[in-house]
Amino acid sequence: MIIRKLVLFGIMALLALAGCEKDNPVSTEKTPFVISTKIDSAWNISGNEKYLVEVKADDPQGVSDLKTAQLTIIDSQENIIFQDSLFDDGGAQSSGSGDLIANDGVFRNQYQATQITSNPGLYYFQIVVEDKEGNQSVIAGDTVEFSLSSPLLLTSAWSPDSL
């Protein structure tokens, strides 16, 4: 009698698990993915300002599974001209990176344009995120124009009180 109940219980458990898998399949995806990037579209190579490069990423196993974010910059002839890491350490080991919160899935670093190139032109910024298992995201990125001047910036405005 006990054996019959155990067998019946086992069969019911297997059927329940099979139905659960069909209704709510378990994800086997392990690849990290990029949610968004933030890169200024124009950089001034004659100035001293720093520009922030940021990528927000996630992983099916959670942001704690993310390991690195690699920045690669390519010129118009498809040559790699610069490579560096973006950081998600809250500035602990990379105080100049601009990263604010450690292990939140937001990787950042800051650069002066002249750290990358002194030549005006269009450059493609590629970012790849890797997790602790070595899985890599698809490439995310944007095109940035390096020029000898910055676009005009409106810093203040006024108008008369009356005409």
C-alpha positions as MATLAB code, in Angstrom:
seq = 'MIIRKLVLFGIMALLALAGCEKDNPVSTEKTPFVISTKIDSAWNISGNEKYLVEVKADDPQGVSDLKTAQLTIIDSQENIIFQDSLFDDGGAQSSGSGDLIANDGVFRNQYQATQITSNPGLYYFQIVVEDKEGNQSVIAGDTVEFSLSSPLLLTSAWSPDSL';
ca = [
       0.000    0.000    0.000;
       2.764    2.449    0.909;
       4.691    1.573   -2.263;
       1.591    2.159   -4.372;
       1.093    5.616   -2.769;
       4.762    6.514   -3.330;
       4.581    5.468   -6.998;
       1.346    7.426   -7.470;
       2.873   10.480   -5.763;
       6.009   10.202   -7.951;
       3.947   10.032  -11.154;
       1.892   13.053  -10.094;
       5.044   15.019   -9.278;
       6.556   14.222  -12.691;
       3.368   15.284  -14.468;
       3.280   18.542  -12.503;
       6.903   19.283  -13.350;
       6.348   18.505  -17.030;
       3.351   20.846  -17.132;
       5.295   23.574  -15.356;
       8.111   23.354  -17.921;
       5.625   23.672  -20.769;
       3.828   26.697  -19.245;
       6.918   28.404  -17.801;
       9.974   27.198  -19.671;
      13.291   27.515  -17.893;
      15.642   29.918  -19.654;
      18.821   28.327  -20.916;
      20.122   31.685  -22.197;
      23.407   32.532  -20.512;
      24.632   35.465  -22.581;
      24.862   38.915  -20.976;
      23.062   41.682  -22.813;
      23.374   45.438  -23.177;
      20.375   47.478  -22.054;
      21.689   50.913  -23.051;
      24.783   52.955  -23.847;
      25.572   56.632  -23.222;
      28.259   58.229  -25.364;
      28.386   61.900  -26.381;
      28.083   62.145  -30.156;
      30.729   64.900  -30.523;
      34.113   65.177  -28.771;
      36.393   68.222  -28.892;
      40.062   67.280  -29.426;
      41.242   70.833  -28.716;
      39.666   70.974  -25.244;
      40.407   69.392  -21.871;
      36.935   68.178  -20.961;
      36.321   64.569  -20.008;
      33.658   62.532  -21.739;
      31.768   59.711  -20.051;
      31.332   56.357  -21.784;
      28.677   54.219  -20.103;
      26.997   50.893  -20.724;
      24.143   49.415  -18.699;
      24.062   45.634  -18.919;
      22.363   42.633  -17.376;
      22.748   38.873  -17.381;
      20.191   36.047  -17.092;
      21.980   35.018  -13.889;
      21.810   38.598  -12.534;
      24.131   41.609  -12.589;
      26.423   39.929  -10.057;
      27.418   37.527  -12.870;
      28.792   40.381  -15.016;
      32.585   40.585  -15.083;
      33.919   43.152  -17.577;
      32.981   45.672  -20.229;
      35.537   46.305  -22.963;
      35.623   49.474  -25.086;
      37.157   49.317  -28.563;
      37.384   52.381  -30.809;
      37.708   51.939  -34.565;
      38.597   54.577  -37.166;
      37.043   55.035  -40.612;
      39.590   52.620  -42.167;
      38.418   49.944  -39.672;
      41.651   50.075  -37.649;
      41.468   49.601  -33.893;
      42.957   52.786  -32.452;
      42.087   52.416  -28.752;
      40.993   49.761  -26.250;
      40.222   50.067  -22.559;
      37.957   48.768  -19.816;
      34.808   50.280  -18.406;
      34.336   49.779  -14.664;
      31.509   48.771  -12.328;
      33.421   49.055   -9.051;
      31.992   52.258   -7.599;
      35.376   53.902   -8.092;
      37.124   51.553   -5.645;
      39.974   50.666   -8.021;
      39.237   53.196  -10.755;
      38.628   56.508   -9.018;
      38.658   58.467  -12.284;
      36.168   56.225  -14.076;
      33.052   58.062  -12.981;
      31.417   54.848  -11.773;
      29.156   55.610   -8.821;
      27.728   52.321   -7.531;
      29.608   49.029   -7.488;
      28.075   45.923   -9.062;
      24.909   47.600  -10.347;
      25.437   46.560  -13.974;
      26.441   50.085  -15.054;
      30.020   50.175  -16.363;
      31.699   53.575  -16.861;
      34.939   55.303  -17.702;
      35.911   58.871  -18.586;
      38.305   60.023  -21.278;
      39.719   63.182  -22.745;
      39.435   63.121  -26.523;
      43.217   63.428  -26.914;
      43.699   60.189  -24.957;
      42.111   58.463  -27.933;
      43.177   60.491  -30.972;
      44.253   63.949  -32.079;
      42.812   63.435  -35.569;
      39.391   64.827  -36.479;
      36.949   62.349  -37.965;
      34.244   59.796  -37.252;
      35.074   56.928  -34.923;
      33.015   53.885  -33.981;
      32.820   52.995  -30.275;
      32.170   49.278  -29.660;
      31.347   47.866  -26.238;
      31.228   44.169  -25.350;
      30.167   42.904  -21.921;
      31.451   39.576  -20.596;
      30.188   37.497  -17.684;
      32.118   35.303  -15.238;
      31.647   32.226  -17.472;
      33.194   34.008  -20.470;
      29.915   34.531  -22.344;
      29.926   37.786  -24.334;
      27.141   40.162  -25.280;
      26.524   41.263  -28.818;
      28.457   44.390  -29.747;
      26.805   47.665  -28.767;
      28.044   51.056  -29.755;
      27.756   54.354  -31.512;
      29.569   56.690  -33.878;
      31.339   59.715  -32.376;
      32.637   62.757  -34.225;
      36.016   64.065  -33.071;
      36.540   67.700  -34.093;
      38.722   70.714  -33.318;
      35.850   72.653  -31.786;
      32.796   72.060  -29.679;
      29.255   72.869  -30.693;
      28.018   76.169  -29.281;
      26.490   75.816  -25.845;
      23.884   78.265  -24.558;
      24.921   79.069  -21.001;
      22.517   81.900  -20.184;
      19.753   83.970  -21.712;
      17.891   87.101  -20.749;
      15.029   89.147  -22.033;
      13.818   92.646  -21.150;
      11.006   92.945  -18.619;
       9.003   95.164  -20.934;
       9.110   96.540  -24.445;
];
